[in-house]
């Protein structure tokens, strides 16, 4: 009876589980300016650390969606292809830092186009989360946004930083300077990010301090505007409950107990009978 109450499961069957969701590419700026510490949340964090923490939270709330990671600075590349394995995506995310791409700058156009390539083989419900603190240095961002629009991809842009800009820290201390010795300020190109989102039917969110709030963007933006699609099926084990058999056996034993012959008592009574017989 104890085993029955414990919910014993013996044996299993295989069942097909249909996965439904959207394809989501997270494009993260890993340029040196993301080391600026002007984004605070319970303590001072770099822009990159804040963004990575928010993306980690996003991975925990995904509901059957495929996700990919694109890293970009002066160029862009796919760090993690589309996957349903959020644990693997989190490991790739953890490896992203500003030393990953030697080409300096912020190429938003390359980031968008690389995100489009990351969708290869994906479905029709597609969105990009573009997280950056810099200005478009190539002038290709809006042209790339038009290409995304033509392919039905929505881009949600998140701007991290301040209008007045901030100096870019160097690993050994000090700040980056131009050829004239002037400190370079990394400025947020907010109008371009707004146009990218507007062109593709996405949404722009600015984060100066505090949380980026990717949950709101995901639930009220991505999931509210895109229709879930079939992303294939996978097999999983379904364990069978067997506690009913144990309960049945226990009840049968209780029902038959009155029909069993009474056990002879051990001890003095039995010894007295033996003495009388003797």
Backbone as CSV, one residue per row, in Angstrom:
resi,resn,N_x,N_y,N_z,CA_x,CA_y,CA_z,C_x,C_y,C_z
1,UNK,0.836,-1.213,0.000,0.000,0.000,0.000,0.871,1.264,0.000
2,UNK,1.988,1.197,0.737,2.894,2.351,0.767,3.429,2.649,-0.624
3,UNK,3.805,1.593,-1.358,4.303,1.788,-2.720,3.228,2.366,-3.619
4,UNK,1.996,1.941,-3.425,0.890,2.454,-4.234,0.687,3.935,-3.996
5,UNK,0.699,4.318,-2.706,0.516,5.734,-2.384,1.670,6.580,-2.903
6,UNK,2.830,5.981,-3.085,3.989,6.718,-3.603,3.886,6.958,-5.097
7,UNK,2.885,6.375,-5.747,2.697,6.604,-7.175,3.732,5.884,-8.016
8,UNK,3.860,4.579,-7.817,4.864,3.810,-8.538,4.580,3.830,-10.032
9,UNK,5.632,4.065,-10.838,5.513,4.059,-12.295,6.442,2.984,-12.826
10,UNK,5.899,2.040,-13.576,6.671,0.943,-14.131,6.422,0.877,-15.628
11,UNK,7.508,0.895,-16.406,7.355,0.817,-17.852,6.979,2.156,-18.459
12,UNK,7.183,2.300,-19.758,6.853,3.552,-20.431,6.480,3.276,-21.882
13,UNK,5.845,4.263,-22.482,5.544,4.235,-23.909,6.137,5.487,-24.544
14,UNK,6.325,5.461,-25.854,6.823,6.626,-26.575,5.648,7.394,-27.156
15,UNK,5.711,8.718,-27.072,4.664,9.535,-27.665,5.282,10.698,-28.434
16,UNK,4.595,11.116,-29.493,5.040,12.238,-30.310,4.501,13.542,-29.713
17,UNK,5.393,14.504,-29.496,5.010,15.807,-28.960,5.257,16.861,-30.032
18,UNK,4.201,17.529,-30.458,4.315,18.564,-31.480,4.821,19.862,-30.867
19,UNK,5.843,20.454,-31.454,6.384,21.716,-30.970,5.838,22.853,-31.820
20,UNK,5.326,23.891,-31.150,4.810,25.062,-31.847,5.424,26.322,-31.246
21,UNK,5.764,27.278,-32.104,6.355,28.515,-31.627,6.824,29.360,-32.786
22,UNK,7.717,30.292,-32.500,8.271,31.170,-33.527,9.785,30.977,-33.567
23,UNK,10.384,31.493,-34.635,11.840,31.503,-34.741,12.338,32.878,-34.316
24,UNK,13.244,32.900,-33.354,13.702,34.156,-32.761,15.228,34.219,-32.787
25,UNK,15.759,35.278,-33.397,17.204,35.512,-33.395,17.505,36.692,-32.477
26,UNK,18.398,36.480,-31.529,18.855,37.556,-30.647,20.210,38.026,-31.163
27,UNK,20.268,39.269,-31.651,21.512,39.847,-32.167,22.066,40.806,-31.119
28,UNK,23.233,40.478,-30.583,23.801,41.230,-29.463,25.084,41.954,-29.870
29,UNK,25.124,43.229,-29.581,26.299,44.061,-29.813,27.390,43.686,-28.801
30,UNK,28.567,43.297,-29.307,29.685,42.968,-28.417,30.875,43.895,-28.686
31,UNK,30.587,45.094,-29.174,31.653,46.065,-29.396,32.171,46.578,-28.051
32,UNK,33.329,47.229,-28.076,33.971,47.668,-26.834,33.106,48.625,-26.021
33,UNK,32.253,49.383,-26.702,31.428,50.356,-25.979,30.423,49.691,-25.050
34,UNK,30.188,48.401,-25.242,29.273,47.682,-24.353,29.900,47.432,-22.979
35,UNK,31.153,47.855,-22.803,31.798,47.756,-21.490,31.528,48.973,-20.617
36,UNK,30.844,49.971,-21.173,30.507,51.165,-20.396,29.582,50.775,-19.248
37,UNK,29.814,51.342,-18.075,29.033,51.009,-16.881,28.032,52.113,-16.553
38,UNK,27.066,52.314,-17.442,26.043,53.313,-17.139,24.653,52.700,-17.074
39,UNK,24.586,51.382,-17.071,23.311,50.682,-16.949,23.312,49.988,-15.609
40,UNK,22.465,50.431,-14.710,22.491,49.940,-13.338,21.238,49.141,-13.002
41,UNK,21.428,48.148,-12.161,20.308,47.374,-11.627,20.795,46.666,-10.371
42,UNK,20.565,47.300,-9.215,21.037,46.729,-7.963,22.557,46.700,-7.889
43,UNK,23.193,47.644,-8.532,24.653,47.653,-8.582,25.103,47.976,-9.985
44,UNK,26.306,48.453,-10.148,26.769,48.886,-11.452,27.173,47.694,-12.309
45,UNK,26.656,47.654,-13.525,26.976,46.599,-14.474,27.355,47.232,-15.802
46,UNK,28.167,46.517,-16.579,28.409,46.979,-17.938,27.150,46.747,-18.760
47,UNK,27.071,47.446,-19.880,25.924,47.253,-20.763,25.847,45.802,-21.235
48,UNK,26.999,45.225,-21.530,27.020,43.848,-22.010,26.547,42.877,-20.935
49,UNK,27.010,43.050,-19.707,26.592,42.161,-18.617,25.095,42.261,-18.377
50,UNK,24.563,43.479,-18.424,23.131,43.680,-18.242,22.337,42.992,-19.351
51,UNK,22.795,43.168,-20.596,22.100,42.560,-21.727,22.147,41.036,-21.642
52,UNK,23.292,40.472,-21.292,23.416,39.019,-21.202,22.527,38.461,-20.100
53,UNK,22.408,39.172,-19.000,21.542,38.700,-17.917,20.084,38.713,-18.345
54,UNK,19.695,39.737,-19.089,18.317,39.811,-19.571,18.038,38.706,-20.588
55,UNK,19.000,38.419,-21.455,18.807,37.358,-22.447,18.711,36.004,-21.752
56,UNK,19.492,35.812,-20.701,19.402,34.576,-19.920,17.998,34.405,-19.351
57,UNK,17.429,35.480,-18.823,16.052,35.429,-18.318,15.075,35.117,-19.447
58,UNK,15.327,35.679,-20.627,14.459,35.417,-21.778,14.476,33.940,-22.143
59,UNK,15.642,33.324,-22.132,15.744,31.910,-22.481,14.912,31.052,-21.540
60,UNK,14.776,31.475,-20.291,14.004,30.699,-19.315,12.501,30.791,-19.563
61,UNK,12.065,31.816,-20.271,10.625,31.995,-20.465,10.140,31.597,-21.857
62,UNK,11.046,31.174,-22.728,10.630,30.785,-24.071,9.665,29.609,-24.005
63,UNK,8.673,29.635,-24.861,7.591,28.646,-24.826,7.569,27.839,-26.122
64,UNK,8.566,26.994,-26.316,8.597,26.153,-27.502,9.147,26.840,-28.731
65,UNK,9.703,28.041,-28.588,10.245,28.765,-29.733,11.686,28.335,-29.992
66,UNK,12.079,28.394,-31.267,13.491,28.187,-31.587,14.225,29.506,-31.439
67,UNK,15.464,29.436,-30.983,16.232,30.656,-30.750,17.631,30.500,-31.331
68,UNK,18.168,31.604,-31.849,19.541,31.651,-32.344,20.214,32.890,-31.771
69,UNK,21.541,32.871,-31.729,22.313,34.007,-31.222,23.264,34.506,-32.298
70,UNK,23.231,35.816,-32.536,24.163,36.476,-33.450,24.947,37.508,-32.655
71,UNK,26.263,37.503,-32.795,27.117,38.500,-32.149,27.653,39.436,-33.228
72,UNK,27.756,40.712,-32.891,28.266,41.642,-33.900,29.018,42.798,-33.258
73,UNK,29.949,43.312,-34.029,30.672,44.562,-33.731,30.886,45.199,-35.097
74,UNK,32.157,45.195,-35.600,32.388,45.693,-36.948,31.913,44.733,-38.016
75,UNK,31.771,43.461,-37.667,31.174,42.428,-38.511,30.245,41.607,-37.621
76,UNK,29.530,40.678,-38.232,28.583,39.856,-37.465,28.753,38.389,-37.830
77,UNK,28.462,37.507,-36.884,28.467,36.078,-37.175,27.474,35.383,-36.257
78,UNK,27.036,34.207,-36.693,26.089,33.416,-35.903,26.853,32.598,-34.867
79,UNK,26.588,32.872,-33.622,27.244,32.158,-32.529,26.527,30.854,-32.221
80,UNK,25.201,30.856,-32.300,24.392,29.663,-32.025,23.277,29.589,-33.058
81,UNK,23.195,28.518,-33.857,22.115,28.394,-34.844,20.776,28.146,-34.166
82,UNK,19.708,28.208,-34.947,18.372,27.982,-34.398,18.310,26.653,-33.647
83,UNK,17.798,26.705,-32.439,17.738,25.501,-31.615,16.582,25.585,-30.631
84,UNK,16.132,24.415,-30.214,15.164,24.310,-29.123,15.863,23.979,-27.808
85,UNK,17.171,23.823,-27.872,17.963,23.499,-26.684,18.398,24.805,-26.025
86,UNK,17.581,25.291,-25.092,17.867,26.581,-24.459,19.100,26.518,-23.557
87,UNK,19.382,25.350,-23.028,20.584,25.197,-22.221,21.841,25.413,-23.054
88,UNK,21.845,24.859,-24.270,22.987,25.053,-25.163,23.110,26.517,-25.561
89,UNK,21.970,27.156,-25.840,21.992,28.577,-26.200,22.570,29.415,-25.061
90,UNK,22.239,29.050,-23.825,22.758,29.787,-22.669,24.275,29.647,-22.557
91,UNK,24.798,28.469,-22.894,26.249,28.270,-22.865,26.943,29.135,-23.913
92,UNK,26.366,29.205,-25.111,26.923,30.068,-26.151,26.870,31.530,-25.711
93,UNK,25.753,31.915,-25.112,25.604,33.296,-24.650,26.680,33.649,-23.633
94,UNK,26.964,32.730,-22.739,27.940,32.992,-21.686,29.336,33.253,-22.254
95,UNK,29.605,32.704,-23.440,30.937,32.854,-24.039,31.120,34.185,-24.759
96,UNK,30.061,34.958,-24.935,30.163,36.212,-25.680,30.848,37.289,-24.847
97,UNK,31.848,37.924,-25.430,32.474,39.083,-24.788,33.050,39.998,-25.864
98,UNK,33.592,41.119,-25.446,34.034,42.133,-26.404,35.322,41.759,-27.129
99,UNK,36.006,40.701,-26.704,37.220,40.262,-27.394,36.921,39.271,-28.513
100,UNK,35.656,38.937,-28.678,35.262,37.903,-29.629,35.484,38.335,-31.076
101,UNK,35.225,39.606,-31.380,35.318,40.107,-32.752,36.395,41.185,-32.811
102,UNK,37.475,40.942,-33.549,38.565,41.922,-33.593,38.251,43.170,-34.410
103,UNK,37.278,43.072,-35.306,36.925,44.218,-36.150,36.074,45.180,-35.330
104,UNK,36.567,46.386,-35.119,35.878,47.350,-34.274,34.731,48.025,-35.022
105,UNK,33.809,48.592,-34.241,32.697,49.324,-34.826,31.363,48.704,-34.474
106,UNK,30.307,49.250,-35.083,28.946,48.747,-34.870,28.252,48.669,-36.219
107,UNK,28.271,47.496,-36.820,27.694,47.300,-38.149,26.284,46.739,-38.012
108,UNK,25.307,47.623,-37.870,23.924,47.171,-37.688,23.405,46.457,-38.928
109,UNK,23.793,46.936,-40.111,23.358,46.279,-41.339,23.844,44.845,-41.407
110,UNK,25.110,44.617,-41.066,25.648,43.253,-41.041,24.916,42.398,-40.013
111,UNK,24.585,42.988,-38.872,23.878,42.244,-37.826,22.514,41.779,-38.317
112,UNK,21.807,42.658,-39.025,20.479,42.294,-39.536,20.595,41.214,-40.601
113,UNK,21.539,41.363,-41.511,21.682,40.386,-42.596,22.151,39.033,-42.070
114,UNK,23.040,39.038,-41.089,23.471,37.767,-40.500,22.311,37.102,-39.762
115,UNK,21.461,37.897,-39.145,20.267,37.353,-38.484,19.346,36.706,-39.509
116,UNK,19.238,37.314,-40.690,18.415,36.732,-41.751,18.980,35.376,-42.185
117,UNK,20.305,35.299,-42.291,20.922,34.027,-42.671,20.714,32.969,-41.589
118,UNK,20.640,33.399,-40.361,20.425,32.446,-39.259,19.053,31.791,-39.337
119,UNK,18.118,32.415,-40.059,16.775,31.846,-40.212,16.726,30.759,-41.268
120,UNK,17.808,30.521,-41.978,17.808,29.565,-43.081,17.287,28.215,-42.611
121,UNK,16.291,27.714,-43.331,15.691,26.448,-42.953,14.622,26.578,-41.888
122,UNK,14.345,27.803,-41.450,13.330,28.029,-40.426,11.941,28.181,-41.019
123,UNK,11.002,28.637,-40.188,9.621,28.792,-40.624,9.319,30.200,-41.083
124,UNK,8.036,30.547,-41.054,7.594,31.846,-41.555,7.342,32.864,-40.453
125,UNK,7.246,32.430,-39.216,7.049,33.358,-38.098,8.416,33.668,-37.500
126,UNK,8.977,34.826,-37.897,10.373,35.122,-37.559,10.505,36.526,-36.988
127,UNK,11.352,36.643,-35.977,11.589,37.943,-35.349,13.046,38.039,-34.921
128,UNK,13.547,39.279,-34.897,14.910,39.561,-34.448,14.847,40.516,-33.267
129,UNK,15.593,40.209,-32.215,15.809,41.150,-31.115,17.201,41.731,-31.303
130,UNK,17.282,42.998,-31.664,18.553,43.665,-31.940,18.913,44.551,-30.752
131,UNK,19.957,44.166,-30.024,20.352,44.870,-28.802,21.689,45.557,-29.042
132,UNK,21.705,46.895,-28.951,22.921,47.639,-29.249,22.963,48.956,-28.488
133,UNK,24.171,49.518,-28.386,24.320,50.827,-27.752,24.951,51.836,-28.710
134,UNK,25.252,51.402,-29.932,26.026,52.252,-30.829,25.255,52.794,-32.011
135,UNK,25.934,53.635,-32.757,25.366,54.188,-33.971,25.797,53.341,-35.154
136,UNK,24.997,53.380,-36.211,25.297,52.606,-37.406,26.441,53.274,-38.157
137,UNK,27.587,52.620,-38.194,28.777,53.217,-38.806,28.917,52.873,-40.284
138,UNK,28.070,51.981,-40.796,28.187,51.566,-42.193,27.121,52.181,-43.086
139,UNK,26.044,52.684,-42.498,24.969,53.256,-43.299,24.103,52.225,-43.988
140,UNK,24.218,50.950,-43.598,23.485,49.873,-44.255,22.278,49.396,-43.458
141,UNK,22.061,49.949,-42.295,21.021,49.421,-41.407,19.632,49.510,-42.021
142,UNK,19.275,50.660,-42.573,17.922,50.833,-43.102,17.708,50.003,-44.361
143,UNK,18.735,49.864,-45.186,18.619,49.010,-46.371,18.415,47.557,-45.955
144,UNK,19.143,47.122,-44.931,18.980,45.758,-44.428,17.601,45.563,-43.817
145,UNK,17.074,46.606,-43.173,15.732,46.524,-42.594,14.686,46.339,-43.690
146,UNK,14.872,46.995,-44.818,13.948,46.828,-45.948,13.994,45.388,-46.459
147,UNK,15.168,44.793,-46.485,15.298,43.398,-46.902,14.573,42.478,-45.922
148,UNK,14.690,42.785,-44.651,13.996,41.981,-43.639,12.488,42.101,-43.807
149,UNK,12.024,43.308,-44.064,10.593,43.531,-44.270,10.092,42.715,-45.450
150,UNK,10.859,42.686,-46.532,10.456,41.946,-47.726,10.326,40.454,-47.450
151,UNK,11.049,39.971,-46.466,10.988,38.551,-46.121,10.067,38.273,-44.933
152,UNK,9.335,39.292,-44.500,8.357,39.105,-43.429,8.953,38.955,-42.046
153,UNK,10.135,39.506,-41.833,10.808,39.412,-40.532,10.600,40.704,-39.751
154,UNK,10.145,40.589,-38.529,9.980,41.759,-37.659,11.241,41.937,-36.815
155,UNK,11.666,43.191,-36.671,12.849,43.480,-35.867,12.448,44.353,-34.684
156,UNK,12.760,43.865,-33.499,12.512,44.605,-32.263,13.864,45.118,-31.776
157,UNK,14.002,46.433,-31.695,15.297,47.031,-31.365,15.323,47.516,-29.923
158,UNK,16.432,47.277,-29.264,16.626,47.708,-27.877,17.885,48.570,-27.826
159,UNK,17.718,49.835,-27.484,18.847,50.750,-27.410,19.352,50.888,-25.989
160,UNK,20.632,50.653,-25.791,21.238,50.755,-24.462,22.248,51.898,-24.472
161,UNK,22.047,52.882,-23.622,22.992,53.986,-23.586,22.311,55.329,-23.416
162,UNK,23.071,56.387,-23.660,22.587,57.749,-23.440,22.823,58.600,-24.684
163,UNK,21.959,59.617,-24.837,22.098,60.521,-25.979,23.444,61.232,-25.978
164,UNK,23.898,61.637,-24.796,25.147,62.403,-24.719,26.379,61.537,-24.934
165,UNK,26.188,60.226,-24.953,27.296,59.323,-25.189,28.111,59.044,-23.941
166,UNK,29.052,58.118,-24.072,29.919,57.747,-22.953,31.259,57.303,-23.512
167,UNK,32.349,57.580,-22.806,33.675,57.155,-23.274,33.814,55.641,-23.249
168,UNK,34.591,55.121,-24.180,34.782,53.679,-24.303,35.999,53.261,-23.482
169,UNK,35.815,52.444,-22.455,36.947,52.063,-21.597,37.913,51.118,-22.303
170,UNK,39.167,51.199,-21.941,40.197,50.294,-22.442,40.512,49.244,-21.383
171,UNK,40.916,48.043,-21.801,41.188,46.970,-20.830,42.235,47.346,-19.787
172,UNK,43.232,48.138,-20.192,44.308,48.487,-19.262,44.087,49.824,-18.569
173,UNK,42.853,50.333,-18.635,42.538,51.607,-18.011,42.515,52.736,-19.023
174,UNK,41.891,53.825,-18.665,41.775,54.942,-19.586,40.650,54.729,-20.583
175,UNK,40.602,55.580,-21.602,39.522,55.521,-22.580,40.084,55.603,-23.997
176,UNK,39.295,55.084,-24.924,39.718,55.101,-26.325,39.716,56.536,-26.852
177,UNK,40.757,56.833,-27.653,40.899,58.174,-28.231,41.047,58.079,-29.743
178,UNK,40.691,59.173,-30.419,40.843,59.215,-31.870,42.256,59.660,-32.238
179,UNK,42.488,59.863,-33.536,43.828,60.210,-34.014,44.308,61.557,-33.500
180,UNK,43.383,62.386,-33.062,43.749,63.704,-32.527,43.924,63.689,-31.009
181,UNK,43.738,62.516,-30.419,43.894,62.406,-28.977,42.637,62.719,-28.196
182,UNK,41.536,62.933,-28.915,40.266,63.230,-28.251,39.590,61.926,-27.805
183,UNK,38.974,61.967,-26.639,38.241,60.790,-26.150,37.028,60.530,-27.039
184,UNK,36.883,59.288,-27.485,35.762,58.905,-28.344,34.539,58.624,-27.479
185,UNK,33.418,59.205,-27.859,32.160,58.964,-27.156,31.278,58.041,-27.989
186,UNK,30.792,56.990,-27.361,29.850,56.083,-28.019,28.436,56.612,-27.802
187,UNK,27.777,56.993,-28.899,26.446,57.590,-28.795,25.378,56.646,-29.355
188,UNK,24.263,56.643,-28.699,23.139,55.821,-29.133,22.454,56.469,-30.329
189,UNK,22.359,55.719,-31.433,21.703,56.210,-32.647,20.226,55.827,-32.582
190,UNK,19.503,56.521,-31.733,18.107,56.173,-31.474,17.205,56.314,-32.703
191,UNK,17.322,57.372,-33.507,16.460,57.491,-34.693,16.585,56.301,-35.642
192,UNK,17.811,55.803,-35.842,17.989,54.659,-36.736,17.318,53.413,-36.175
193,UNK,17.471,53.184,-34.876,16.838,52.016,-34.257,15.315,52.108,-34.343
194,UNK,14.779,53.297,-34.181,13.335,53.492,-34.308,12.869,53.196,-35.726
195,UNK,13.631,53.642,-36.718,13.254,53.416,-38.119,13.329,51.937,-38.485
196,UNK,14.330,51.245,-37.957,14.438,49.806,-38.221,13.194,49.082,-37.721
197,UNK,12.793,49.392,-36.488,11.609,48.751,-35.905,10.352,49.133,-36.671
198,UNK,10.206,50.408,-37.004,9.018,50.876,-37.713,8.922,50.246,-39.096
199,UNK,10.040,50.142,-39.792,10.057,49.582,-41.146,9.584,48.140,-41.166
200,UNK,9.963,47.373,-40.164,9.680,45.930,-40.167,8.446,45.544,-39.358
201,UNK,7.760,46.530,-38.778,6.586,46.211,-37.970,6.930,45.741,-36.582
202,UNK,8.135,46.083,-36.124,8.543,45.698,-34.775,8.294,46.818,-33.784
203,UNK,9.183,46.955,-32.834,9.001,47.938,-31.773,10.364,48.332,-31.218
204,UNK,10.492,49.595,-30.839,11.749,50.080,-30.264,11.569,50.332,-28.771
205,UNK,12.559,49.903,-27.983,12.559,50.134,-26.538,13.923,50.686,-26.159
206,UNK,13.913,51.714,-25.350,15.169,52.295,-24.891,15.423,51.892,-23.449
207,UNK,16.660,51.519,-23.160,17.052,51.162,-21.803,18.247,52.013,-21.405
208,UNK,18.034,52.913,-20.459,19.122,53.743,-19.948,19.631,53.155,-18.641
209,UNK,18.710,52.941,-17.702,19.046,52.271,-16.443,17.945,51.269,-16.141
210,UNK,18.268,50.332,-15.262,17.267,49.354,-14.860,17.154,48.230,-15.869
211,UNK,16.054,47.491,-15.793,15.860,46.317,-16.617,15.570,46.685,-18.066
212,UNK,16.052,45.832,-18.972,15.732,45.970,-20.385,14.295,45.528,-20.631
213,UNK,13.769,44.650,-19.780,12.399,44.145,-19.867,12.155,43.403,-21.176
214,UNK,12.989,42.403,-21.448,12.784,41.580,-22.632,11.513,40.752,-22.522
215,UNK,11.045,40.500,-21.297,9.798,39.741,-21.139,8.642,40.477,-21.790
216,UNK,8.548,41.777,-21.564,7.480,42.568,-22.173,7.599,42.564,-23.690
217,UNK,8.818,42.713,-24.191,9.024,42.712,-25.639,8.642,41.355,-26.220
218,UNK,9.011,40.289,-25.519,8.716,38.940,-26.000,7.219,38.650,-25.990
219,UNK,6.573,38.901,-24.857,5.166,38.520,-24.727,4.231,39.483,-25.456
220,UNK,4.463,40.781,-25.314,3.559,41.768,-25.896,3.968,42.192,-27.305
221,UNK,5.191,41.838,-27.682,5.660,42.179,-29.017,5.733,40.966,-29.913
222,UNK,6.707,40.111,-29.665,6.944,38.951,-30.525,5.749,38.005,-30.540
223,UNK,5.326,37.521,-29.367,4.254,36.519,-29.319,2.892,37.101,-29.670
224,UNK,2.718,38.401,-29.444,1.423,39.024,-29.735,1.249,39.327,-31.214
225,UNK,2.336,39.439,-31.957,2.236,39.832,-33.367,2.555,38.702,-34.338
226,UNK,3.141,37.620,-33.852,3.489,36.505,-34.722,2.692,35.268,-34.336
227,UNK,2.300,34.503,-35.333,1.512,33.292,-35.103,2.444,32.102,-34.912
228,UNK,2.153,31.303,-33.891,2.952,30.101,-33.672,2.835,29.172,-34.873
229,UNK,3.920,28.517,-35.207,3.963,27.589,-36.330,4.449,26.238,-35.843
230,UNK,4.188,25.201,-36.647,4.684,23.875,-36.306,6.193,23.844,-36.487
231,UNK,6.891,23.440,-35.460,8.351,23.370,-35.505,8.839,21.932,-35.462
232,UNK,7.950,21.009,-35.860,8.329,19.606,-35.865,7.938,18.918,-34.572
233,UNK,8.087,17.614,-34.566,7.719,16.813,-33.396,8.959,16.133,-32.830
234,UNK,8.860,15.782,-31.577,9.927,15.007,-30.950,9.297,13.897,-30.126
235,UNK,10.041,12.811,-29.936,9.548,11.690,-29.151,9.990,11.855,-27.706
236,UNK,9.100,11.512,-26.791,9.463,11.536,-25.382,8.861,10.329,-24.684
237,UNK,9.493,9.925,-23.595,9.010,8.793,-22.823,7.847,9.215,-21.940
238,UNK,6.816,8.401,-21.944,5.680,8.635,-21.053,5.580,7.439,-20.115
239,UNK,5.939,7.674,-18.855,5.936,6.593,-17.874,4.510,6.224,-17.493
240,UNK,4.280,4.905,-17.326,2.951,4.383,-17.028,2.756,4.262,-15.518
241,UNK,1.604,4.735,-15.045,1.252,4.571,-13.632,0.832,3.124,-13.376
242,UNK,1.426,2.484,-12.399,1.093,1.094,-12.055,0.581,0.963,-10.622
243,UNK,0.373,2.102,-9.960,-0.028,2.020,-8.552,-1.401,1.372,-8.388
244,UNK,-2.252,1.417,-9.454,-3.580,0.812,-9.347,-3.479,-0.690,-9.076
245,UNK,-2.488,-1.333,-9.722,-2.323,-2.764,-9.508,-1.972,-3.057,-8.052
246,UNK,-1.102,-2.247,-7.485,-0.694,-2.470,-6.096,-1.853,-2.238,-5.138
247,UNK,-2.653,-1.196,-5.431,-3.829,-0.946,-4.589,-4.801,-2.114,-4.683
248,UNK,-5.005,-2.627,-5.912,-5.906,-3.764,-6.097,-5.438,-4.986,-5.331
249,UNK,-4.134,-5.247,-5.395,-3.590,-6.402,-4.672,-3.743,-6.230,-3.165
250,UNK,-3.526,-4.996,-2.676,-3.655,-4.740,-1.242,-5.096,-4.915,-0.785
251,UNK,-6.060,-4.413,-1.567,-7.474,-4.556,-1.206,-7.909,-6.018,-1.237
252,UNK,-7.412,-6.768,-2.220,-7.747,-8.189,-2.298,-7.223,-8.930,-1.072
253,UNK,-6.014,-8.592,-0.656,-5.446,-9.239,0.532,-6.272,-8.929,1.773
254,UNK,-6.746,-7.676,1.895,-7.574,-7.309,3.044,-8.906,-8.052,3.016
255,UNK,-9.460,-8.221,1.809,-10.751,-8.907,1.702,-10.637,-10.390,2.036
256,UNK,-9.516,-11.001,1.708,-9.339,-12.436,1.943,-8.864,-12.761,3.351
257,UNK,-8.409,-11.763,4.084,-7.837,-12.014,5.404,-8.811,-12.708,6.358
258,UNK,-10.123,-12.321,6.411,-11.039,-13.022,7.341,-11.241,-14.490,6.996
259,UNK,-10.971,-14.878,5.744,-11.186,-16.255,5.315,-10.008,-17.158,5.641
260,UNK,-8.909,-16.579,6.031,-7.730,-17.374,6.347,-7.881,-18.002,7.730
261,UNK,-7.371,-19.261,7.964,-7.448,-19.889,9.296,-6.688,-19.072,10.328
262,UNK,-7.274,-19.023,11.545,-6.653,-18.242,12.607,-5.327,-18.875,13.008
263,UNK,-4.350,-18.040,13.179,-3.034,-18.542,13.545,-3.057,-19.048,15.001
264,UNK,-2.362,-20.102,15.207,-2.220,-20.591,16.572,-1.308,-19.676,17.349
265,UNK,-1.726,-19.428,18.560,-0.898,-18.586,19.399,0.323,-19.347,19.871
266,UNK,1.390,-18.669,19.877,2.612,-19.240,20.416,2.685,-18.968,21.914
267,UNK,3.287,-19.818,22.656,3.490,-19.538,24.076,2.893,-20.616,24.962
268,UNK,2.417,-20.176,26.162,1.987,-21.102,27.209,0.803,-21.940,26.828
269,UNK,-0.189,-21.413,26.144,-1.383,-22.157,25.777,-1.025,-23.388,25.009
270,UNK,-0.187,-23.238,24.051,0.205,-24.361,23.208,0.969,-25.389,24.030
271,UNK,1.781,-24.943,24.939,2.566,-25.865,25.763,1.664,-26.660,26.683
272,UNK,0.567,-26.034,27.206,-0.363,-26.739,28.092,-1.057,-27.846,27.342
273,UNK,-1.488,-27.577,26.108,-2.156,-28.607,25.314,-1.221,-29.783,25.084
274,UNK,0.035,-29.431,24.799,0.994,-30.499,24.572,1.173,-31.334,25.849
275,UNK,1.143,-30.667,27.049,1.317,-31.412,28.294,0.130,-32.329,28.545
276,UNK,-1.125,-31.797,28.228,-2.304,-32.657,28.443,-2.269,-33.853,27.514
277,UNK,-1.843,-33.605,26.308,-1.777,-34.712,25.354,-0.760,-35.752,25.804
278,UNK,0.281,-35.268,26.444,1.317,-36.182,26.933,0.800,-36.981,28.120
